[in-house]
Structure formats: structure tokens, C-alpha cells
PDB file of C-alpha atoms in Angstrom:
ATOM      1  CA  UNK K 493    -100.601  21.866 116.231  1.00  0.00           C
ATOM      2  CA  UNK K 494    -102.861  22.229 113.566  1.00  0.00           C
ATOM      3  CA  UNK K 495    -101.416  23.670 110.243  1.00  0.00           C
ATOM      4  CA  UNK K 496    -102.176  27.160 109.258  1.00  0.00           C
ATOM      5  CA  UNK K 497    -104.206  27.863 106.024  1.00  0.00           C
ATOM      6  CA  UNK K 498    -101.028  30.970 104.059  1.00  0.00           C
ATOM      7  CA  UNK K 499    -102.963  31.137 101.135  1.00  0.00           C
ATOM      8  CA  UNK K 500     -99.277  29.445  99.156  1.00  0.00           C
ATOM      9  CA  UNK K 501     -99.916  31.017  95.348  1.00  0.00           C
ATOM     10  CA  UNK K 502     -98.190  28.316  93.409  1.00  0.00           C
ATOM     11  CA  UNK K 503    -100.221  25.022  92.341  1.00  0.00           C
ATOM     12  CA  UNK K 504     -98.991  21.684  93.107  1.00  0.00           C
ATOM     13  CA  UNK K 505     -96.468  20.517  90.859  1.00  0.00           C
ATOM     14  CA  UNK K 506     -96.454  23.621  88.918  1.00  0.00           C
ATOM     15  CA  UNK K 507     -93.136  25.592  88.680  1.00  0.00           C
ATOM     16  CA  UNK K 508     -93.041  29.064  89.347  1.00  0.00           C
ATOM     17  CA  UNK K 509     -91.166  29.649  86.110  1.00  0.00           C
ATOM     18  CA  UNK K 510     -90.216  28.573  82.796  1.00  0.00           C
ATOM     19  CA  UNK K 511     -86.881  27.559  82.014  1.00  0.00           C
ATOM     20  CA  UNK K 512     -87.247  28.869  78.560  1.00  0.00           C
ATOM     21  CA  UNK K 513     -87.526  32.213  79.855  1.00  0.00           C
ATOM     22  CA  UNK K 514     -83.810  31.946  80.743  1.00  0.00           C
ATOM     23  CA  UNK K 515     -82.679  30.864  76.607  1.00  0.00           C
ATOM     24  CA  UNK K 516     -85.481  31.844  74.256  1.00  0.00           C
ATOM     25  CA  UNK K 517     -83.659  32.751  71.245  1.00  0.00           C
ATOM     26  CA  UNK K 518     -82.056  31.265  68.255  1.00  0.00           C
ATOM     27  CA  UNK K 519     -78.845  33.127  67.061  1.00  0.00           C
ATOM     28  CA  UNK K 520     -77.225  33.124  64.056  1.00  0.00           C
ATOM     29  CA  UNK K 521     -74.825  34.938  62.868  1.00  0.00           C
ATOM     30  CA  UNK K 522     -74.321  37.177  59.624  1.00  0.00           C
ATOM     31  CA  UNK K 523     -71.356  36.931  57.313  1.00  0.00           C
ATOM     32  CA  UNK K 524     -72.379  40.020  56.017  1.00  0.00           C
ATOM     33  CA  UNK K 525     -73.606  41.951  58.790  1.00  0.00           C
ATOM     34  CA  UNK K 526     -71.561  42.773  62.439  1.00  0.00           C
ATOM     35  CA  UNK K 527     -74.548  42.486  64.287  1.00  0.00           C
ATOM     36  CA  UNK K 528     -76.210  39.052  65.684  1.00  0.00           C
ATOM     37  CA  UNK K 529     -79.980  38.445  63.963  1.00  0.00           C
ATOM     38  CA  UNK K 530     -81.898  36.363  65.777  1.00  0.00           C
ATOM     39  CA  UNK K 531     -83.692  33.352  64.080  1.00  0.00           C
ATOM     40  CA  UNK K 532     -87.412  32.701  64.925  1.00  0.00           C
ATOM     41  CA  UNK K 533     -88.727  29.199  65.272  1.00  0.00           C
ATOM     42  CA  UNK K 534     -92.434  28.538  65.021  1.00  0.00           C
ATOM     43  CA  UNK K 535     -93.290  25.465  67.362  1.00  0.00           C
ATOM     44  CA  UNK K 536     -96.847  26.342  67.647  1.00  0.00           C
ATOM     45  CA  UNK K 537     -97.238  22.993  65.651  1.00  0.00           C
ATOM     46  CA  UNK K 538     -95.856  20.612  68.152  1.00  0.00           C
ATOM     47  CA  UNK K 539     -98.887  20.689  70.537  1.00  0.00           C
ATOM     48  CA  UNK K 540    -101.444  19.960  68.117  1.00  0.00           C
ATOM     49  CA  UNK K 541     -99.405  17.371  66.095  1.00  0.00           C
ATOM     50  CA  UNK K 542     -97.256  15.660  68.698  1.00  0.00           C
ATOM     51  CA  UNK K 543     -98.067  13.027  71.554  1.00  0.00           C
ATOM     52  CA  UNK K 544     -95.785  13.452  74.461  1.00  0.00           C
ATOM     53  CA  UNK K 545     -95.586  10.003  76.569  1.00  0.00           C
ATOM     54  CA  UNK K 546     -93.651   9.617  79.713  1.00  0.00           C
ATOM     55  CA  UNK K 547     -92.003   6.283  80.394  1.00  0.00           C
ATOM     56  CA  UNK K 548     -91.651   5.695  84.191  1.00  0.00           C
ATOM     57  CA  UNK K 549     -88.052   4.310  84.485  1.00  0.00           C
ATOM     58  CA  UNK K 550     -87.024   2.036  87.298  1.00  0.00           C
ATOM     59  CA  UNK K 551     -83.200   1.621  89.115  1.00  0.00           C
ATOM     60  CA  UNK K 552     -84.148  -0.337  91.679  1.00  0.00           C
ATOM     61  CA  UNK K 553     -79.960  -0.473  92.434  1.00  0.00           C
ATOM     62  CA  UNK K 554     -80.322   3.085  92.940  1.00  0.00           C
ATOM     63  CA  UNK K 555     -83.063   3.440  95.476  1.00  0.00           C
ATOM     64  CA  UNK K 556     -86.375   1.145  96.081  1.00  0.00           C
ATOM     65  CA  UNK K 557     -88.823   3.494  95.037  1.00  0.00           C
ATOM     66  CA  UNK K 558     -86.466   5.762  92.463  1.00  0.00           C
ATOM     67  CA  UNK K 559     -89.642   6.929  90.969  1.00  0.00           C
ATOM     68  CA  UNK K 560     -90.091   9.627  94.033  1.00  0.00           C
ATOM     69  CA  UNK K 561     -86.813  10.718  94.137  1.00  0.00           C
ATOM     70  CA  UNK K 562     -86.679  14.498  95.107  1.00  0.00           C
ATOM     71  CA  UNK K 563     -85.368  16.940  92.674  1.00  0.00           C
ATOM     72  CA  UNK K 564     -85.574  20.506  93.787  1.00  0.00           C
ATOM     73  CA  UNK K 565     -88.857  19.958  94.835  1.00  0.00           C
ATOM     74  CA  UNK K 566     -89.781  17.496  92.565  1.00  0.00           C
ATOM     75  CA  UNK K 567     -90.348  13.994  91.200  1.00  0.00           C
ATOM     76  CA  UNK K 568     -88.049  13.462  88.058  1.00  0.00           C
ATOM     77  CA  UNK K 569     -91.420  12.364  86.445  1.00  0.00           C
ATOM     78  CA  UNK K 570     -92.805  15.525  86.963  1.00  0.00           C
ATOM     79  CA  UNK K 571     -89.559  17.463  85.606  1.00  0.00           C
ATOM     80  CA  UNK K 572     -89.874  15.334  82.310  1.00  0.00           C
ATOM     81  CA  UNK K 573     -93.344  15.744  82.138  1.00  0.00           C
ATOM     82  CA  UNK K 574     -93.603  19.747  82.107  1.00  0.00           C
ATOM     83  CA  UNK K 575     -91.324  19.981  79.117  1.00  0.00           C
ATOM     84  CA  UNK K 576     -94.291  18.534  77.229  1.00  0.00           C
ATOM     85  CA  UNK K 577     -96.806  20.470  79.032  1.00  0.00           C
ATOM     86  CA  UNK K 578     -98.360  21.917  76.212  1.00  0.00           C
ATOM     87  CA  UNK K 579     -99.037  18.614  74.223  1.00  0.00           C
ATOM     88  CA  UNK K 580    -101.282  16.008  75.116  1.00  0.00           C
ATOM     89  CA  UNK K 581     -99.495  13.329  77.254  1.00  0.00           C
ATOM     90  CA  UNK K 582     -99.778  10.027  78.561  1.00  0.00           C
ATOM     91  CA  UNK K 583     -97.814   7.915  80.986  1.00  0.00           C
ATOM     92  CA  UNK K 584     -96.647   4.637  81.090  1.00  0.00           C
ATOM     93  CA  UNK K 585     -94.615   1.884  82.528  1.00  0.00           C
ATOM     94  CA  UNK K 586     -91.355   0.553  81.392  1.00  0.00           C
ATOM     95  CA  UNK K 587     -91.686  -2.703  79.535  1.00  0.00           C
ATOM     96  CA  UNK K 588     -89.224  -5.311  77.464  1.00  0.00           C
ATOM     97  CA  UNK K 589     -90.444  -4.167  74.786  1.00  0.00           C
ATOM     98  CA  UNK K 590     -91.361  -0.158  74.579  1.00  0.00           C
ATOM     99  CA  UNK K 591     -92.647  -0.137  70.769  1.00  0.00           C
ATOM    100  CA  UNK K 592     -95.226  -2.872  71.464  1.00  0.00           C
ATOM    101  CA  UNK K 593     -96.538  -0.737  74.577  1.00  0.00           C
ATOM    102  CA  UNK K 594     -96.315   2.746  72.236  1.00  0.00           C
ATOM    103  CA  UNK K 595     -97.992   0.899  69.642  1.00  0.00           C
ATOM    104  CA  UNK K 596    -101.314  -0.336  71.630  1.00  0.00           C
ATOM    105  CA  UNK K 597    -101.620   3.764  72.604  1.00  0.00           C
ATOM    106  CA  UNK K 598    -104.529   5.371  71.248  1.00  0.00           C
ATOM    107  CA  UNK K 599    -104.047   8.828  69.457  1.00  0.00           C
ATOM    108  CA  UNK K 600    -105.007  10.447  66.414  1.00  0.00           C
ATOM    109  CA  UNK K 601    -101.248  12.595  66.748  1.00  0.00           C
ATOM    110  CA  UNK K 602     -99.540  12.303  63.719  1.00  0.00           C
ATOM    111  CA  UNK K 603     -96.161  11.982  66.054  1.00  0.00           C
ATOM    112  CA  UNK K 604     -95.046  10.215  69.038  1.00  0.00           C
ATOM    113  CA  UNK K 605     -92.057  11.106  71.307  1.00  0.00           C
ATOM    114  CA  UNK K 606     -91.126   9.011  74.060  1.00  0.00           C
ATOM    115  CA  UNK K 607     -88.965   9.859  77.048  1.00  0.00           C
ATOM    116  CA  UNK K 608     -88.030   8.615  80.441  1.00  0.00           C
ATOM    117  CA  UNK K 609     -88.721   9.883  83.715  1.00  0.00           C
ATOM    118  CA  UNK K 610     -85.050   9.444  84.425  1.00  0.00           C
ATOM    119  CA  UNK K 611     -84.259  12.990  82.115  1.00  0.00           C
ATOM    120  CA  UNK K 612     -84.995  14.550  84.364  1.00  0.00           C
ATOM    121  CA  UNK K 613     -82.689  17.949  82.814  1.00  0.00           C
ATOM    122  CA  UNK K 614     -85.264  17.643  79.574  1.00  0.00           C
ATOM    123  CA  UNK K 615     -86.982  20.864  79.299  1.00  0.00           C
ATOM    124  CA  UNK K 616     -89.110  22.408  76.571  1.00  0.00           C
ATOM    125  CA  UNK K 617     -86.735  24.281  74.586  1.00  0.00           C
ATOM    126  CA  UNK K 618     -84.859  20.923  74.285  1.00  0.00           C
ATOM    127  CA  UNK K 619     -88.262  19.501  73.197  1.00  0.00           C
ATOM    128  CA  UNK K 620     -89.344  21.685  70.613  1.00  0.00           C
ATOM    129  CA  UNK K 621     -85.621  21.442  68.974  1.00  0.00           C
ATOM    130  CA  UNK K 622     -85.830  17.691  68.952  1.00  0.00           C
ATOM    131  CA  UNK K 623     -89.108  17.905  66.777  1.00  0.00           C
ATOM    132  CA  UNK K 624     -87.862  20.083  65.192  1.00  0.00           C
ATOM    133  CA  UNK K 625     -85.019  18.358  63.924  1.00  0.00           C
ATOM    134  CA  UNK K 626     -87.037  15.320  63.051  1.00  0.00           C
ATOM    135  CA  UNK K 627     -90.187  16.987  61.079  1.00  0.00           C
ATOM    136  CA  UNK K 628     -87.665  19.143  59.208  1.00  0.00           C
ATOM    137  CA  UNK K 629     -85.743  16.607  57.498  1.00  0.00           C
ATOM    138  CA  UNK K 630     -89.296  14.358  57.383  1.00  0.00           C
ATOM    139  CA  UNK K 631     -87.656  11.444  59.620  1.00  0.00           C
ATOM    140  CA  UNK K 632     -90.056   8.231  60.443  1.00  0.00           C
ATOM    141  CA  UNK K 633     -88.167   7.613  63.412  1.00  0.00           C
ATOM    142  CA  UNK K 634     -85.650   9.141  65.448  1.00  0.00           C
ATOM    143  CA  UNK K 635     -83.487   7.426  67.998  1.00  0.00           C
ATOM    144  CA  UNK K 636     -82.951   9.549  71.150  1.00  0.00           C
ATOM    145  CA  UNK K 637     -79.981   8.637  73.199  1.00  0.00           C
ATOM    146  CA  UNK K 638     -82.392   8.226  75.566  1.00  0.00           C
ATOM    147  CA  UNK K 639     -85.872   7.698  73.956  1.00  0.00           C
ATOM    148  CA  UNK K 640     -87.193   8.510  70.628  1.00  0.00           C
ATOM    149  CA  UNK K 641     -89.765  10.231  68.212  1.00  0.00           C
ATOM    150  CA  UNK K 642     -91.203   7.863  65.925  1.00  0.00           C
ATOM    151  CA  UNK K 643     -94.668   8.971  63.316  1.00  0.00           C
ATOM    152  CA  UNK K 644     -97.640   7.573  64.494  1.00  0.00           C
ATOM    153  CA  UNK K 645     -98.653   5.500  61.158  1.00  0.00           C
ATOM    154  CA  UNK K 646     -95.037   4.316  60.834  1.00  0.00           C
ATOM    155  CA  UNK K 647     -94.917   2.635  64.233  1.00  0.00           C
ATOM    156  CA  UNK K 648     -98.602   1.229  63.997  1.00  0.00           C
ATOM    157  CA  UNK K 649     -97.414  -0.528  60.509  1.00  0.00           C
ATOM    158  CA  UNK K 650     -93.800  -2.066  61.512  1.00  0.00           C
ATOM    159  CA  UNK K 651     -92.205  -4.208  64.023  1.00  0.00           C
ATOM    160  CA  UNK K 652     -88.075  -3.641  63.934  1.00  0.00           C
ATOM    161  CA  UNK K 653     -86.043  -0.633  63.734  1.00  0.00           C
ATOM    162  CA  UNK K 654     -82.895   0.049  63.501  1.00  0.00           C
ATOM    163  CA  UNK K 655     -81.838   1.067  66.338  1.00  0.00           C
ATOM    164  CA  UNK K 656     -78.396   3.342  66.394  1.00  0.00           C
ATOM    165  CA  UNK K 657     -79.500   4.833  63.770  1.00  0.00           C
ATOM    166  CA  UNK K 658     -79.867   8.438  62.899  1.00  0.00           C
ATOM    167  CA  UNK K 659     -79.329   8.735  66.716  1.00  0.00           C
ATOM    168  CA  UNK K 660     -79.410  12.108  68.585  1.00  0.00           C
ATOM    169  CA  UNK K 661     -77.798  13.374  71.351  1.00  0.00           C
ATOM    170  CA  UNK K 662     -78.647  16.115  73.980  1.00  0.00           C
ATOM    171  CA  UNK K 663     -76.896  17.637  76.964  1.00  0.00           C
ATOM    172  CA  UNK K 664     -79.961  17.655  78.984  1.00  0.00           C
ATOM    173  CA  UNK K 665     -80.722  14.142  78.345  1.00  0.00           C
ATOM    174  CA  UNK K 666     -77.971  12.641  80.415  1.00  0.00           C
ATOM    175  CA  UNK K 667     -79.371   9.772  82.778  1.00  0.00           C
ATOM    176  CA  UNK K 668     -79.753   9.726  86.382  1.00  0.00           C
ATOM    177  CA  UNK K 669     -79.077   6.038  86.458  1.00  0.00           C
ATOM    178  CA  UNK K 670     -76.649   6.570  89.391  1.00  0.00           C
ATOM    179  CA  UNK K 671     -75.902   8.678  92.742  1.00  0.00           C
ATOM    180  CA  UNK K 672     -73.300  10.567  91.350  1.00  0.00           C
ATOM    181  CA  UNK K 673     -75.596  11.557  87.964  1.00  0.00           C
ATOM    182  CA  UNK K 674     -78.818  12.574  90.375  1.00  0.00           C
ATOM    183  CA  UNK K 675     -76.050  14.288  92.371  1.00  0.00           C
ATOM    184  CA  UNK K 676     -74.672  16.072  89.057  1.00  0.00           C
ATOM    185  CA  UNK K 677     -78.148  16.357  87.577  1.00  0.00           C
ATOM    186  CA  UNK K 678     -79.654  17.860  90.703  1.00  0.00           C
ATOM    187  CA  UNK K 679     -76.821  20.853  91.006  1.00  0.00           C
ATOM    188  CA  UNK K 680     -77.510  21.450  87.131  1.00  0.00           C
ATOM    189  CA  UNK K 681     -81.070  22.083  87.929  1.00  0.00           C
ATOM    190  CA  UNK K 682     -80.158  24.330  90.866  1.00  0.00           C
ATOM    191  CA  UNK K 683     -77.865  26.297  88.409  1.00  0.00           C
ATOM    192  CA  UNK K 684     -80.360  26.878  86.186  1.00  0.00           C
ATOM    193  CA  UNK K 685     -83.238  28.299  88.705  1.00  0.00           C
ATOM    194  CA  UNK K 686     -80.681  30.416  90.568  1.00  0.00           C
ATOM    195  CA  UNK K 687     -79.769  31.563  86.669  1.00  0.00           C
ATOM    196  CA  UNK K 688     -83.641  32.559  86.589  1.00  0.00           C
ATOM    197  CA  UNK K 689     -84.089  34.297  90.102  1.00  0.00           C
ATOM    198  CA  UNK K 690     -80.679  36.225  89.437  1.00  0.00           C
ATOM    199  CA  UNK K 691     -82.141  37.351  86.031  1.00  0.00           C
ATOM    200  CA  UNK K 692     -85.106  38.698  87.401  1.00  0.00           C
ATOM    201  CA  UNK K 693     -83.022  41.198  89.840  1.00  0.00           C
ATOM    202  CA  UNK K 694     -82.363  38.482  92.724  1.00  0.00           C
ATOM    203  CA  UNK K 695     -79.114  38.934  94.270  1.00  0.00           C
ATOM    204  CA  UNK K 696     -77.621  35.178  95.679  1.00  0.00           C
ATOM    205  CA  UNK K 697     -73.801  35.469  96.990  1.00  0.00           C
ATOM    206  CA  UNK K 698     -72.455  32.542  97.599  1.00  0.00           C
ATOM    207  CA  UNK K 699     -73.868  30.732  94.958  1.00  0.00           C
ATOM    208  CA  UNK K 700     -73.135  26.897  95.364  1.00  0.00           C
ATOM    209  CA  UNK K 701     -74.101  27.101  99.037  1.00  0.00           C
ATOM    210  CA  UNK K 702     -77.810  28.786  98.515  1.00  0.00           C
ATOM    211  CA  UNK K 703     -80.962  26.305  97.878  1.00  0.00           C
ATOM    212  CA  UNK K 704     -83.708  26.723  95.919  1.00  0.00           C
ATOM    213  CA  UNK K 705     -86.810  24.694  94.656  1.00  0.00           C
ATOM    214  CA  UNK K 706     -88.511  24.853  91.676  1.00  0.00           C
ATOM    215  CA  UNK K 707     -91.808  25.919  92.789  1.00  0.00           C
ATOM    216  CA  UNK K 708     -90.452  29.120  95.353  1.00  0.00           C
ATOM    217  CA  UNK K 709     -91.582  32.740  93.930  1.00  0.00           C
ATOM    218  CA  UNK K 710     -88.947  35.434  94.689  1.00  0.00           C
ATOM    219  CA  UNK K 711     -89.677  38.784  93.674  1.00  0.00           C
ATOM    220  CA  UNK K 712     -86.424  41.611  92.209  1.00  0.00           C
ATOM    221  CA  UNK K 713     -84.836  43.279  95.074  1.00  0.00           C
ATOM    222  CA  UNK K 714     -84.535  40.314  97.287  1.00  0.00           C
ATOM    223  CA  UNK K 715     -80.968  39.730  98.187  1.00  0.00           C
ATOM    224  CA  UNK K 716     -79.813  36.279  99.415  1.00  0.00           C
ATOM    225  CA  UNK K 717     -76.753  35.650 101.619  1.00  0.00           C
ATOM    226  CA  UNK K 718     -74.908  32.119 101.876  1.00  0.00           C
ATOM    227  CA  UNK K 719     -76.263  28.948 103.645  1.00  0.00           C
ATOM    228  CA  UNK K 720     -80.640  29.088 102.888  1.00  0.00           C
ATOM    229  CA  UNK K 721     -82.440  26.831 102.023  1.00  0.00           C
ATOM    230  CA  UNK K 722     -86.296  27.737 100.212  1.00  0.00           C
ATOM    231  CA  UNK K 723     -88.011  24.602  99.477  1.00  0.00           C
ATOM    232  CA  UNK K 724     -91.866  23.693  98.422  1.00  0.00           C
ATOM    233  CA  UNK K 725     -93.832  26.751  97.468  1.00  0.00           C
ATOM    234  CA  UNK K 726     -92.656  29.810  99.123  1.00  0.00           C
ATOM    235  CA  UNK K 727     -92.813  33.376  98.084  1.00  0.00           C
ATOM    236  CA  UNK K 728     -90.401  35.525  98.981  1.00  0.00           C
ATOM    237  CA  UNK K 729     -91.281  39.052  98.499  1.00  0.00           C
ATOM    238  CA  UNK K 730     -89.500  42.168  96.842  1.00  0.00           C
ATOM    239  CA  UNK K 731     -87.051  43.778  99.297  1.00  0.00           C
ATOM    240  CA  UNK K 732     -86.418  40.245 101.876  1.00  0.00           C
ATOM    241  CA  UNK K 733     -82.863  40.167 103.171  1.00  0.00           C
ATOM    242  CA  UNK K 734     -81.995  36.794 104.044  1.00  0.00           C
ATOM    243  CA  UNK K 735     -79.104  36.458 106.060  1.00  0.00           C
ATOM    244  CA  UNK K 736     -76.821  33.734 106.648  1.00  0.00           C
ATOM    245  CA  UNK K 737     -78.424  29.980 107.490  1.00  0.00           C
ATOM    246  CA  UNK K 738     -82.328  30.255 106.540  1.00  0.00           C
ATOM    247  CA  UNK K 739     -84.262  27.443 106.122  1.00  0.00           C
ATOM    248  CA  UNK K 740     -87.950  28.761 104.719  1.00  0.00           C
ATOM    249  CA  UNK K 741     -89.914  25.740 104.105  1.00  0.00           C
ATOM    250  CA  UNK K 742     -94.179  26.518 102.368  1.00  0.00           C
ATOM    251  CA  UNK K 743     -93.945  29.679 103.715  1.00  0.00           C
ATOM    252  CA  UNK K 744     -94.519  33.632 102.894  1.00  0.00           C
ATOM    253  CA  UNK K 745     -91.963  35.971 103.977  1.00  0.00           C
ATOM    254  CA  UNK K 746     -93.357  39.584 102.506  1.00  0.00           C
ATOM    255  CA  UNK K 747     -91.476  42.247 101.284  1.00  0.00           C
ATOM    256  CA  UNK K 748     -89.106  44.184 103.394  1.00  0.00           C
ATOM    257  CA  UNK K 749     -88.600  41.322 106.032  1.00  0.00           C
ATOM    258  CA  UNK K 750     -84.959  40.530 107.093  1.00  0.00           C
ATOM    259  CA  UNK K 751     -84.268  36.837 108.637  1.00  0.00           C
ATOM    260  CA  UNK K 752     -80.809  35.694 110.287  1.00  0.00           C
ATOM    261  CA  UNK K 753     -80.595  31.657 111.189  1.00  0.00           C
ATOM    262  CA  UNK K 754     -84.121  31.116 111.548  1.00  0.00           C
ATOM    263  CA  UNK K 755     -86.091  27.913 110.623  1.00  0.00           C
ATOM    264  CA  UNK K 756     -89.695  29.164 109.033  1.00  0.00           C
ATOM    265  CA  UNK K 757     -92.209  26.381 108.004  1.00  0.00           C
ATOM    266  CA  UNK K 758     -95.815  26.596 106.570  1.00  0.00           C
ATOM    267  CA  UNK K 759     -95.854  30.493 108.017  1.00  0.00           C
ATOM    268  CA  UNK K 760     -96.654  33.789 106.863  1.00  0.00           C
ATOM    269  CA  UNK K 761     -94.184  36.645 107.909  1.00  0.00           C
ATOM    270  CA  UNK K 762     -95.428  39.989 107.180  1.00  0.00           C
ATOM    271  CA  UNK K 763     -92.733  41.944 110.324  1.00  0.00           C
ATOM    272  CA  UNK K 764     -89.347  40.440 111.515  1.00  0.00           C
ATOM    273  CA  UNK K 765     -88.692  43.432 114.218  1.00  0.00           C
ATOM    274  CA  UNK K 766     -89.801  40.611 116.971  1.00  0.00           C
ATOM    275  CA  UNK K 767     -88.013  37.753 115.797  1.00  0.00           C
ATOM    276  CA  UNK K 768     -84.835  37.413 117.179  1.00  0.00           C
ATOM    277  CA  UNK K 769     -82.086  35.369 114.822  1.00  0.00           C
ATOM    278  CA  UNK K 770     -82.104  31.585 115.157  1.00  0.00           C
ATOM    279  CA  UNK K 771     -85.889  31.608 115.990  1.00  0.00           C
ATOM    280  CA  UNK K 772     -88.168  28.456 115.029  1.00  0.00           C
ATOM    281  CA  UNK K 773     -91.272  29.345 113.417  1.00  0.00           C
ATOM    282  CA  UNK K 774     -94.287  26.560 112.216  1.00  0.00           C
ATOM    283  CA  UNK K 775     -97.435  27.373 111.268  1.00  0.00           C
ATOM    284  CA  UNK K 776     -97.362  30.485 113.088  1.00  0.00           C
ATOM    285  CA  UNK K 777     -98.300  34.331 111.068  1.00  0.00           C
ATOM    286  CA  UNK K 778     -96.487  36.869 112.151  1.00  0.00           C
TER     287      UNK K 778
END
């Protein structure tokens, strides 16, 4: 059968959201004042000042081609990859030795921050606070416990460092160097887009048993039951009940629709009053 045109709204490899739309604010408190003030950073100069290079990692112990590895809906590359979206980036392979390969890139940023596709939980927030950190106390190089930032000049003009030192730690770079951490990792990202959808006025019971990827579009008012699955780049629209046991796969279901046990792939659903529950629906508009 050949597959129906649905007009999907989200571009390839583009999420649907920002993560930093779910913890975008600094707080600090006052001794002197009850109330919390909240403490604005400027990072407006990270993407004009910082080079943003992606180092493809490889666990070939894990899986033979760990470089596509599925993450709610996408490649850990491209997970690493959007937290520096708004920088200039390049991409390389792992080597033995990572400074000689950072040092032969061409740039005329005054920083460099390296990272590995297999962070996969690095987002931009976590970015921005790791420059941060090192242009506010005027570091050369910074030590990443998995990565680092290093100025431009300063690598260009040396050979060693020391490495251990001045090192920095982060809860979202853990390593997916094993099942069990892409298991962990993988339900961490989950959390955080249901966090998202349920912040915009999506109501998901049954939390640890409801799917979705990072791509999907779901509008307020859409209420999710236990058991579905969204994947690729669906939009769900405002009012959709979706009962128990869903799987919606690159499809549209519009607003006001209701599905019970049905399978939906690369389809557009506009009425559900003829579609009985546990229906199977592909490249079909309805």
C-alpha cells in the first residue's frame, strides 16, 4: 500500500519542545527577604563565542552499531547535539587521542566544548551552566566527567593537561556505556517529556506505563489513560481521549477523537464514531 502524504508538522530530528521550558529559572534565596528572587543569567554569549563539537562514541560490547540506538525517538547523537543547537557545531569521531583531533578543527570561537554522543541526558540548560562556570572563574580548561571545555588559543598552543583536574560533574552527564544505563537513561528522558506534556494541561494516569517520543505534539485537554504508546511525529490534538492500549505511530489524531486498543500508523483521524476499539489503521484518513 502506498503511504499516505498527513502533512506531519514536526521536522526531522527536531523536538517538539524544549526541555528548558520545563526549569528556566535560577533561584536564590534572600536572607533578608521571605520571598524567593529569581536570578537572571545572560547566555546570549555562548552562541557567538563557543564551538559545540560532538564526539561520536562507540561500545561496540553494547550493541554493533550503538551509534543508532533509539532514544525516545532518537539517536543519542542527536539528543547531545540539540543542547548545542544554538552554537555552531561540528562532529567527529572518537580517536586515541581527542586533543590532537580538537586541535586540527578550524574555528575562529574563542571556546571549545567537547561532548560525547553517549550523554545522551545533556540538555541546554546543563550547557549554558557548564560555560558558565568555566568563563566566570576565566578557566583554560575544564575537565568534564565526561568531556571538556578547553579555550581555543590554549589548546592550539599546548600538548598535556592535567587531567582530573578542576573536574566537573553533572547529573545529566551520566554514560550510557551499558544496558542497564540506556535502560535508566531512557526512562529519565521519558520523565522529563511526560513532565512537559503534563505542564502544558496533558493529563497521563498511569505514568510509568504511558510512552512518549520526543518529537509527538499534544495539545492541553488531552487526557491519556495507561498502556499507549506515541512514537515519531504525531500530533495529538486538544480534547483526544486515549483509552487504554494505543499505539499511534506518525500519525494525526485531531481534537475531540477518542481511541480504545487501536494500532494507528502514518494516518490522519479527524472522527472515531466508526472505529470500533482494537481496530488497525495504516495509512488510511479517516
Amino acid at each position: 500500500m502506498e503511504k499516505e502524504d498527513i502533512e506531519i508538522m514536526v521536522a526531522e530530528n527536531q523536538m517538539s519542545f524544549d526541555f528548558s521550558q520545563i526549569e528556566n529559572e535560577e533561584k536564590e534565596e534572600s536572607a533578608i527577604f521571605t520571598q524567593t528572587f529569581i536570578k537572571a543569567k545572560n547566555y546570549d554569549w555562548i552562541k557567538d563565542e563557543v564551538l559545540f563539537v560532538a564526539v561520536k562514541a562507540n561500545h561496540y560490547d553494547i550493541a554493533k552499531d550503538f551509534s543508532n540506538l533509539n532514544l525516545c525517538g532518537k539517536k543519542m547523537l542527536d539528543w547531545v547535539l540539540m543542547a548545542g543547537s544554538d552554537c555552531e557545531s561540528k562532529i567527529i569521531n572518537d580517536s586515541d587521542d581527542i586533543f590532537a583531533s580538537i586541535r586540527s578543527l578550524a574555528t575562529s570561537k574563542p571556546i571549545i566544548a567537547v561532548f560525547y554522543s553517549d550523554t545522551p541526558l545533556l540538555d541546554k540548560i546543563t550547557f549554558n551552566k557548564i560555560c558558565d562556570y568555566f568563563s566566570s572563574r576565566n578557566m583554560n580548561f575544564l575537565q568534564l566527567s565526561r568531556g571538556f571545555v578547553v579555550k581555543t588559543e590554549y589548546i592550539k598552543n599546548n600538548r598535556y593537561f592535567a587531567q582530573g583536574v578542576n573536574l566537573y560533574e553533572d547529573k545529566n552527564l551520566l554514560v550510557a556505556d551499558s544496558a542497564k544505563m540506556i535502560s535508566q537513561i531512557s526512562n529519565l528522558l521519558y520523565n522529563k517529556i511526560t513532565a512537559f506534556h503534563q505542564k502544558n494541561g496533558v493529563i497521563i494516569y498511569g505514568q510509568n506505563t504511558v510512552f512518549i517520543d520526543a518529537d509527538v505534539e499534544i495539545e492541553g485537554g488531552v487526557i491519556i489513560y495507561p498502556n499507549n504508546v506515541i512514537q515519531g511525529q504525531s500530533i495529538i490534538g486538544q480534547g483526544v481521549i486515549l483509552q487504554s492500549g494505543n499505539i499511534i505511530k506518525d500519525s494525526i489524531i485531531t481534537s475531540g477523537c477518542t481511541l480504545n486498543a487501536c494500532f494507528v500508523e502514518n494516518s490522519k483521524i479527524t472522527s472515531t464514531s466508526a472505529i470500533e476499539p482494537f481496530s488497525k489503521i495504516i495509512n488510511e484518513e479517516i
